[in-house]
Amino acid sequence: MKLVDHLNHGLRKVPVWLVYTLGAALPFWYLYLGLTGGLGVEPIKALEHELGELGLQTLILGLAVTPLRAITGVNLIRLRRVIGVLTFFYVAAHLLVWLVLDVQILSEIWKDILKRPYITVGMAAFILMTPLAITSNNWSIRKLGPRWGKLHKLVYPTAALGGIHYIMVGKTWEAESLLYMAVILVLLGWRVNDSRKKQRSRAIHQRNSARPA
Amino acid sequence: MAYKNVLKYSDVTPKADYMNRRQLMGGAAGLFAGMAMGPALGASKYSTDATPNTFEEISSYNNFYEFGTGKDDPARHAHQLTIDPWSVQIDGMVDKPGSYGLEDILKKVSQEERIYRFRCVEAWSMVIPWYGFELNQLLDMAGVQPGAKYVAFETLVRKEEMPGIRTVNVDWPYREGLRLDEAMHPLTIMATGIYDKPMPKQNGAPLRLVVPWKYGFKSIKSIVRVTLTDKQPLTTWNMLQPREYGFYSNVNPEVSHPRWSQATERTIGGGLFAKRKETLMFNGYEEEVAGLYSGMDLAKNF
């Protein structure tokens, strides 16, 4: 057996409920750290930052599933839903920390959403993710049919907006957020390229099959 | 003395004791020539009576991009910095330009404790018990020439000891500047310590500026050059984002940063559930400094 097969064999054995449990526990772990001094002397921003970054990381991981399988053969498709749902959970927690612990003042929250472009962008990303989280179940897939796939393409603009949001939060152009954006762009770019290739091969296939035998 | 719930730093040493000690110190001053870092010599009239942050808080949460952009990068990397010997190049429109050794400077100035509010442009704040001397003493030492209108400052650039110089995209050296009247104001100090300790390296050892009514980035750290000039000097944050960081950068709750409000601030040390506090005009130093800007549109000259 090849290494990839070993890896895939192992991945098939990972219980999905365990990934849900451990993944969902992470924000509570950070909350605990924040309460006990583990996030430094300014735990509010630190917690907000950790959760936001976690959301971006899982978002990137979710986007990487398809290219990873196409390029290396490693198959994470069974875990794609849990990755997506956790992403939403992290981003929602990030938003909640911003609302409750950071801004605190209700009138300021609305003003910030409208007046601060980086918050507008972040909120837009969150809104785009919401229907994806709601429809992350078998019932919705059956119910929506082919429209489900189309709907879930919303993850692409979500990722781009998330990356832009991170860049805009920085006081200046910061290497870390630029790196995240670069990875997101590579993953989105791969899809553009891939769908072009598929279109081309479909066109060739059609031409060939249209030829009289 | 009535029981007080909130202890102040000045409460650590009872007043009678430090008054006595001041007399002793007065006698000792001739011997030590101000070189020793004395204990608090009584409260300056410029000090706030707000409770200072702990030394741990002040020295673990810093912006000092020469050591990296993370808040904990300076505390992690600044130990590499050598600060002895240290000298400051004073040049431009002064009578006595030249390289001034820090020890020689400290022999000629009088230092005292100043407990100041410190407000970062990122909307967080601390209260810091600085130890230092008024910048006007240093400027008088060098002899400011009549035509000078501004003071420019530069931070040390030393690649081998400052990892951020290579990794952070800034046109080094870090530069700051003040109008001459701002620089001469008695609130403006050159700080050499915090509490009764020498300045931690991550806080800008051995010599840094503190301008308490301006956003923290104006208070340039680890200063190696002071230049008197008749032109408004270039300042690093203004060079990076002119729309967001003005030359003046006075604390002003009414003028928002383009990307966030400056109306309130998070006080460091309040933990996860710290309430936001309203930001004060000129960071609470309005009475002392508003006169410097009379007739100026502060929304334009932000």
XYZ file of C-alpha atoms in Angstrom:
515
model
C 0.000 0.000 0.000
C 1.172 3.487 -0.774
C 1.522 6.179 1.856
C -1.593 7.922 0.566
C -3.595 4.746 0.972
C -2.346 4.332 4.539
C -3.302 7.911 5.241
C -6.736 7.527 3.712
C -7.229 4.282 5.570
C -6.425 6.056 8.838
C -8.632 9.027 7.975
C -11.585 6.729 7.345
C -11.298 5.540 10.928
C -11.449 9.027 12.470
C -14.856 9.287 14.158
C -16.587 12.421 12.930
C -18.251 13.010 16.308
C -14.795 13.225 17.876
C -13.761 15.949 15.432
C -16.976 17.834 16.261
C -16.340 17.508 19.989
C -12.674 18.468 19.982
C -13.238 21.245 17.461
C -16.121 22.710 19.414
C -14.109 22.541 22.625
C -11.306 24.726 21.245
C -13.051 28.110 21.720
C -13.871 27.110 25.296
C -10.230 26.275 25.837
C -9.272 29.765 24.618
C -11.972 31.249 26.847
C -10.453 29.405 29.796
C -6.997 30.725 28.854
C -8.414 34.247 28.625
C -9.938 33.958 32.072
C -6.781 32.652 33.674
C -4.190 34.974 32.157
C -3.049 32.566 29.457
C -3.805 35.085 26.706
C -1.740 37.911 28.184
C -2.755 41.160 29.834
C -5.259 42.087 27.123
C -7.314 38.916 26.719
C -10.274 40.445 24.841
C -8.418 41.284 21.635
C -6.337 38.137 21.995
C -9.430 35.908 22.230
C -11.068 37.731 19.339
C -7.935 37.296 17.260
C -7.458 33.599 18.101
C -11.059 32.758 17.171
C -10.946 34.766 13.957
C -7.708 33.143 12.920
C -9.075 29.692 13.776
C -12.064 30.428 11.545
C -9.799 31.400 8.670
C -7.625 28.319 9.170
C -10.561 25.902 9.025
C -12.020 27.827 6.100
C -8.736 27.311 4.253
C -8.666 23.649 5.263
C -12.185 23.241 3.865
C -11.148 24.855 0.597
C -8.101 22.608 0.432
C -10.090 19.345 0.530
C -10.803 19.147 -3.192
C -7.380 20.230 -4.543
C -5.692 18.018 -1.959
C -7.557 15.004 -3.265
C -6.946 15.922 -6.901
C -3.236 16.549 -6.430
C -2.138 14.097 -3.725
C -5.023 11.659 -3.482
C -5.491 12.349 0.232
C -9.191 12.136 0.858
C -10.703 14.415 3.485
C -14.112 14.571 1.869
C -15.725 12.689 4.758
C -14.587 15.458 7.103
C -15.519 18.396 4.884
C -18.868 18.975 6.550
C -17.449 18.992 10.081
C -14.686 21.348 8.904
C -17.302 23.698 7.450
C -19.579 23.599 10.470
C -16.653 24.244 12.815
C -15.587 27.174 10.648
C -19.008 28.712 11.125
C -18.864 28.017 14.850
C -15.478 29.734 15.189
C -16.515 32.744 13.146
C -19.755 33.052 15.148
C -17.745 32.913 18.391
C -15.329 35.526 16.982
C -18.307 37.759 16.196
C -19.809 37.179 19.637
C -16.575 38.160 21.391
C -16.426 41.291 19.271
C -20.046 42.184 20.134
C -20.140 41.324 23.814
C -16.601 41.713 25.118
C -14.978 44.156 22.702
C -17.442 46.789 21.471
C -19.945 46.265 24.298
C -22.117 49.235 23.369
C -25.127 48.365 21.197
C -25.362 51.710 19.390
C -21.634 51.508 18.600
C -22.042 48.038 17.107
C -24.435 49.201 14.416
C -22.342 52.321 13.729
C -19.237 50.155 13.411
C -20.898 47.759 10.985
C -21.911 50.606 8.687
C -18.943 52.926 9.113
C -15.970 50.612 9.351
C -15.234 48.869 6.056
C -13.315 45.997 7.653
C -16.314 45.220 9.839
C -18.710 45.557 6.909
C -16.555 43.080 4.998
C -16.367 40.693 7.958
C -20.109 40.858 8.501
C -20.746 40.213 4.815
C -18.591 37.089 5.033
C -20.520 35.920 8.084
C -23.872 36.492 6.374
C -22.728 34.530 3.308
C -21.687 31.630 5.537
C -24.937 31.419 7.428
C -27.034 29.626 4.763
C -24.147 27.213 4.249
C -24.151 26.275 7.914
C -27.935 25.907 7.946
C -27.885 23.592 4.917
C -25.005 21.419 6.115
C -27.166 18.325 6.587
C -28.355 15.398 4.450
C -31.952 16.580 4.431
C -30.951 19.896 2.805
C -28.791 18.132 0.244
C -31.724 15.937 -0.773
C -34.183 18.805 -0.696
C -32.054 21.252 -2.676
C -30.675 18.760 -5.162
C -28.240 20.334 -7.634
C -28.976 23.764 -6.183
C -27.162 22.691 -3.004
C -23.838 22.606 -4.817
C -24.478 25.986 -6.376
C -25.416 27.470 -2.992
C -22.273 26.141 -1.404
C -20.136 27.929 -3.969
C -20.776 30.889 -1.649
C -17.801 29.607 0.300
C -15.546 31.163 -2.376
C -16.615 34.797 -1.858
C -16.746 34.072 1.889
C -13.099 33.054 1.883
C -12.044 36.060 -0.173
C -13.932 38.430 2.138
C -12.477 36.728 5.208
C -8.958 37.208 3.863
C -9.624 40.845 3.021
C -11.119 41.393 6.484
C -7.940 40.077 8.108
C -5.724 42.324 5.991
C -7.863 45.369 6.784
C -7.792 44.784 10.536
C -4.018 45.265 10.667
C -2.480 48.614 11.526
C -0.329 48.269 8.433
C 0.337 45.615 5.742
C 1.112 42.659 7.899
C 2.922 39.582 6.638
C 0.670 37.089 8.388
C -2.601 38.334 6.947
C -1.040 38.687 3.495
C 0.090 35.069 3.716
C -3.447 33.901 4.561
C -4.777 35.882 1.616
C -2.158 34.369 -0.675
C -3.158 30.830 0.343
C -6.846 31.640 -0.196
C -6.104 33.074 -3.633
C -4.064 30.015 -4.610
C -6.922 27.718 -3.556
C -9.501 29.776 -5.438
C -7.185 30.101 -8.436
C -6.761 26.328 -8.565
C -10.547 25.996 -8.934
C -10.744 28.524 -11.744
C -7.995 26.657 -13.557
C -9.551 23.271 -12.806
C -12.999 24.211 -14.072
C -11.442 25.633 -17.257
C -9.639 22.344 -17.805
C -12.831 20.381 -17.232
C -14.743 22.590 -19.657
C -12.083 22.074 -22.271
C -12.066 18.308 -21.879
C -15.881 18.270 -21.943
C -15.807 20.241 -25.190
C -13.313 17.802 -26.707
C -15.366 14.889 -25.484
C -18.525 16.325 -27.036
C -16.761 16.994 -30.325
C -15.462 13.439 -30.387
C -18.785 11.839 -29.598
C -20.532 14.043 -32.163
C -18.352 12.561 -34.900
C -20.156 9.908 -36.938
C -18.988 6.416 -36.149
C -5.798 58.338 57.124
C -9.222 57.089 56.151
C -9.368 53.634 54.608
C -9.257 53.783 50.874
C -10.413 50.989 48.686
C -8.201 51.873 45.771
C -4.503 51.996 46.527
C -2.314 54.352 44.598
C 1.305 53.840 43.790
C 2.137 56.828 45.976
C 0.446 55.002 48.838
C 3.205 52.426 48.847
C 5.530 54.879 50.537
C 3.855 56.977 53.225
C 4.241 60.643 52.505
C 6.067 61.440 55.738
C 8.668 58.822 54.881
C 9.375 59.988 51.413
C 9.483 63.605 52.543
C 12.228 62.613 54.968
C 13.928 60.590 52.326
C 13.761 63.569 50.017
C 15.842 65.549 52.520
C 18.340 62.730 52.674
C 18.380 62.484 48.927
C 18.881 66.209 48.676
C 22.095 65.756 50.640
C 23.053 62.711 48.671
C 22.340 64.346 45.349
C 25.714 66.090 45.409
C 27.446 62.758 45.825
C 25.480 60.765 43.336
C 24.861 63.668 40.983
C 21.473 62.346 40.065
C 22.911 59.181 38.586
C 21.218 56.826 40.974
C 17.609 56.126 40.302
C 16.025 57.402 43.489
C 12.715 56.354 44.924
C 9.654 58.456 44.211
C 10.448 62.000 45.280
C 6.877 62.927 46.060
C 4.095 63.285 43.575
C 4.555 65.629 40.647
C 1.675 68.010 40.077
C 1.524 66.516 36.578
C 0.923 62.983 37.853
C -2.524 61.450 37.724
C -3.910 59.849 40.848
C -5.277 56.935 38.833
C -3.987 53.500 39.802
C -1.004 52.524 37.665
C -0.880 49.241 35.789
C 1.421 46.594 37.162
C 5.026 46.411 35.988
C 4.174 43.031 34.449
C 1.338 44.520 32.393
C 3.369 47.509 31.255
C 6.336 45.390 30.223
C 4.515 42.499 28.533
C 2.129 44.282 26.134
C 4.092 46.506 23.787
C 4.287 47.886 20.296
C 7.928 48.074 19.252
C 8.039 46.959 15.626
C 11.841 46.766 15.583
C 11.255 43.543 17.523
C 8.181 42.343 15.610
C 4.551 43.343 15.225
C 3.039 41.052 17.893
C 2.282 42.563 21.284
C 4.503 39.975 22.949
C 7.335 40.161 20.406
C 9.146 43.059 22.124
C 9.161 41.305 25.506
C 10.416 38.151 23.792
C 13.172 39.669 21.672
C 14.273 42.942 23.247
C 16.698 41.275 25.663
C 19.137 41.052 22.721
C 19.468 44.821 22.658
C 22.633 46.301 24.126
C 22.028 49.704 25.677
C 25.359 50.390 27.287
C 27.094 52.525 26.147
C 24.372 54.795 24.767
C 24.627 58.208 23.254
C 22.265 60.603 21.579
C 23.228 62.606 18.522
C 21.785 66.102 18.904
C 22.029 68.136 15.718
C 20.341 70.601 13.401
C 19.546 74.076 14.696
C 21.304 73.889 18.057
C 24.234 75.824 19.518
C 26.033 72.743 20.741
C 25.534 69.895 18.283
C 27.250 66.603 18.949
C 27.071 63.185 20.478
C 25.843 63.297 24.046
C 26.610 60.333 26.273
C 23.573 59.219 28.225
C 25.488 59.266 31.517
C 26.533 62.851 30.918
C 22.966 63.851 30.080
C 21.629 62.242 33.243
C 24.175 64.101 35.367
C 22.801 67.428 34.213
C 19.049 66.857 34.391
C 16.709 66.370 37.308
C 14.554 63.283 37.150
C 11.273 62.567 38.862
C 8.318 60.234 38.756
C 5.433 61.092 36.431
C 2.333 58.917 36.561
C 0.681 59.418 33.185
C -2.285 58.004 31.332
C -1.096 56.267 28.160
C -3.524 55.905 25.257
C -2.628 53.806 22.221
C -4.104 54.618 18.811
C -5.388 51.022 18.825
C -7.895 52.114 21.501
C -6.352 50.549 24.590
C -4.883 52.377 27.540
C -2.718 52.006 30.613
C -1.564 54.158 33.489
C 2.225 54.193 33.734
C 4.486 55.503 36.488
C 7.359 56.806 34.375
C 10.637 58.060 35.744
C 12.451 60.695 33.730
C 13.125 64.352 33.002
C 11.440 67.065 31.012
C 12.599 67.147 27.395
C 13.049 70.916 27.664
C 16.043 70.267 29.932
C 17.789 68.315 27.179
C 16.910 70.905 24.546
C 18.203 73.708 26.783
C 21.409 71.742 27.233
C 21.982 71.721 23.478
C 20.815 75.331 23.037
C 17.905 75.651 20.628
C 18.527 78.285 17.947
C 15.874 80.948 17.283
C 14.688 79.679 13.882
C 13.966 76.121 15.060
C 10.297 75.127 14.949
C 10.278 71.348 15.222
C 12.097 68.517 16.948
C 12.691 65.266 15.074
C 13.557 61.978 16.794
C 14.997 58.702 15.579
C 15.124 55.239 17.110
C 18.189 53.032 16.980
C 18.506 50.711 13.964
C 20.593 47.642 14.711
C 19.790 44.661 12.514
C 21.706 42.117 14.583
C 19.738 42.909 17.716
C 16.385 43.930 16.282
C 14.749 41.100 14.291
C 11.870 43.320 13.126
C 14.206 45.508 11.085
C 14.454 42.675 8.572
C 10.931 41.299 8.759
C 8.694 44.340 9.180
C 8.049 46.495 6.154
C 8.902 49.950 7.511
C 11.340 52.522 6.184
C 13.708 52.437 9.177
C 14.695 54.212 11.339
C 11.460 54.770 13.222
C 10.906 58.508 13.168
C 8.799 60.845 15.221
C 8.489 64.575 15.641
C 6.970 67.346 17.703
C 6.397 71.012 17.231
C 8.921 72.922 19.370
C 6.257 74.248 21.763
C 4.978 70.695 22.272
C 8.513 69.522 22.911
C 9.159 72.290 25.442
C 5.917 71.611 27.337
C 6.564 70.429 30.897
C 4.339 67.359 30.368
C 6.701 66.101 27.648
C 9.363 63.925 29.197
C 12.281 61.713 28.302
C 11.709 58.599 30.392
C 14.452 56.364 31.746
C 12.487 54.064 34.013
C 9.176 52.608 35.122
C 8.305 52.228 38.797
C 11.664 52.096 40.522
C 13.257 50.019 37.779
C 15.379 51.015 34.805
C 13.373 51.207 31.579
C 12.655 47.666 30.309
C 14.154 47.197 26.862
C 10.759 46.369 25.356
C 9.506 49.737 26.628
C 12.264 51.677 24.883
C 15.383 51.529 27.023
C 17.419 53.395 27.853
C 15.786 56.634 26.798
C 12.351 57.233 25.298
C 9.954 60.073 24.740
C 6.605 60.280 26.555
C 3.969 62.728 25.311
C 0.897 61.795 27.356
C -1.732 63.740 25.389
C -0.820 62.085 22.097
C -1.366 58.538 20.851
C 1.315 56.186 22.095
C 3.192 55.811 18.801
C 4.326 59.441 19.116
C 6.265 58.456 22.238
C 9.276 57.130 20.329
C 11.506 54.531 21.963
C 15.263 53.934 22.297
C 16.176 57.357 20.930
C 19.585 57.866 19.300
C 19.031 61.124 17.465
C 17.323 64.439 18.162
C 17.293 67.055 15.407
C 16.066 70.636 15.650
C 14.652 71.866 12.376
C 12.475 74.556 10.825
C 10.489 72.060 8.734
C 7.859 69.608 9.900
C 9.752 66.311 10.105
C 8.684 63.021 8.540
C 7.084 60.622 11.003
C 6.923 56.864 10.499
C 3.195 56.161 10.861
C 2.324 59.190 8.802
C 4.675 57.911 6.091
C 3.012 54.476 6.222
C -0.634 55.606 6.203
C -0.995 59.392 5.879
C -4.785 59.170 5.846
C -4.876 57.358 9.165
C -2.030 58.779 11.233
C -1.477 62.519 11.299
C 1.573 64.459 12.413
C -0.205 65.731 15.520
C -2.017 62.532 16.566
C -3.453 64.167 19.654
C -5.819 61.892 21.556
C -9.256 63.013 20.404
C -12.439 61.007 21.043
C -14.295 63.000 18.391
C -11.960 62.265 15.502
C -12.255 58.592 14.524
C -9.456 56.587 13.062
C -10.756 55.776 9.549
C -11.101 52.143 10.553
C -12.229 52.360 14.180
C -13.762 54.721 16.689
C -11.583 56.580 19.173
C -14.505 57.473 21.454
C -13.765 54.735 23.971
C -10.822 52.659 25.120
C -10.139 49.283 26.708
C -8.102 49.540 29.856
C -5.359 46.954 30.081
C -5.477 44.802 33.190
C -9.256 44.585 33.477
C -9.349 41.003 32.247
C -11.808 39.434 29.866
C -14.772 41.462 31.064
C -13.123 44.887 31.298
C -15.608 47.651 30.624
C -14.740 50.193 27.982
C -13.962 53.654 29.258
C -14.711 56.942 27.539
C -11.626 58.482 25.996
C -10.862 61.985 27.212
C -9.955 64.943 25.004
C -6.154 65.212 24.868
C -6.200 62.061 26.999
C -7.330 64.129 29.976
C -4.598 66.761 29.621
C -6.872 69.305 27.970
C -6.342 71.931 30.645
C -2.578 71.770 30.216
C -2.242 71.525 26.438
C -5.402 72.732 24.661
C -3.819 76.197 24.424
C -1.121 74.804 22.111
C -3.765 74.203 19.462
C -6.084 77.190 19.842
C -7.539 78.239 16.509
C -6.547 74.966 14.822
C -9.069 72.640 13.216
C -8.278 69.417 15.056
C -10.257 67.296 12.590
C -7.962 68.515 9.794
C -4.782 68.564 11.862
C -5.423 65.115 13.292
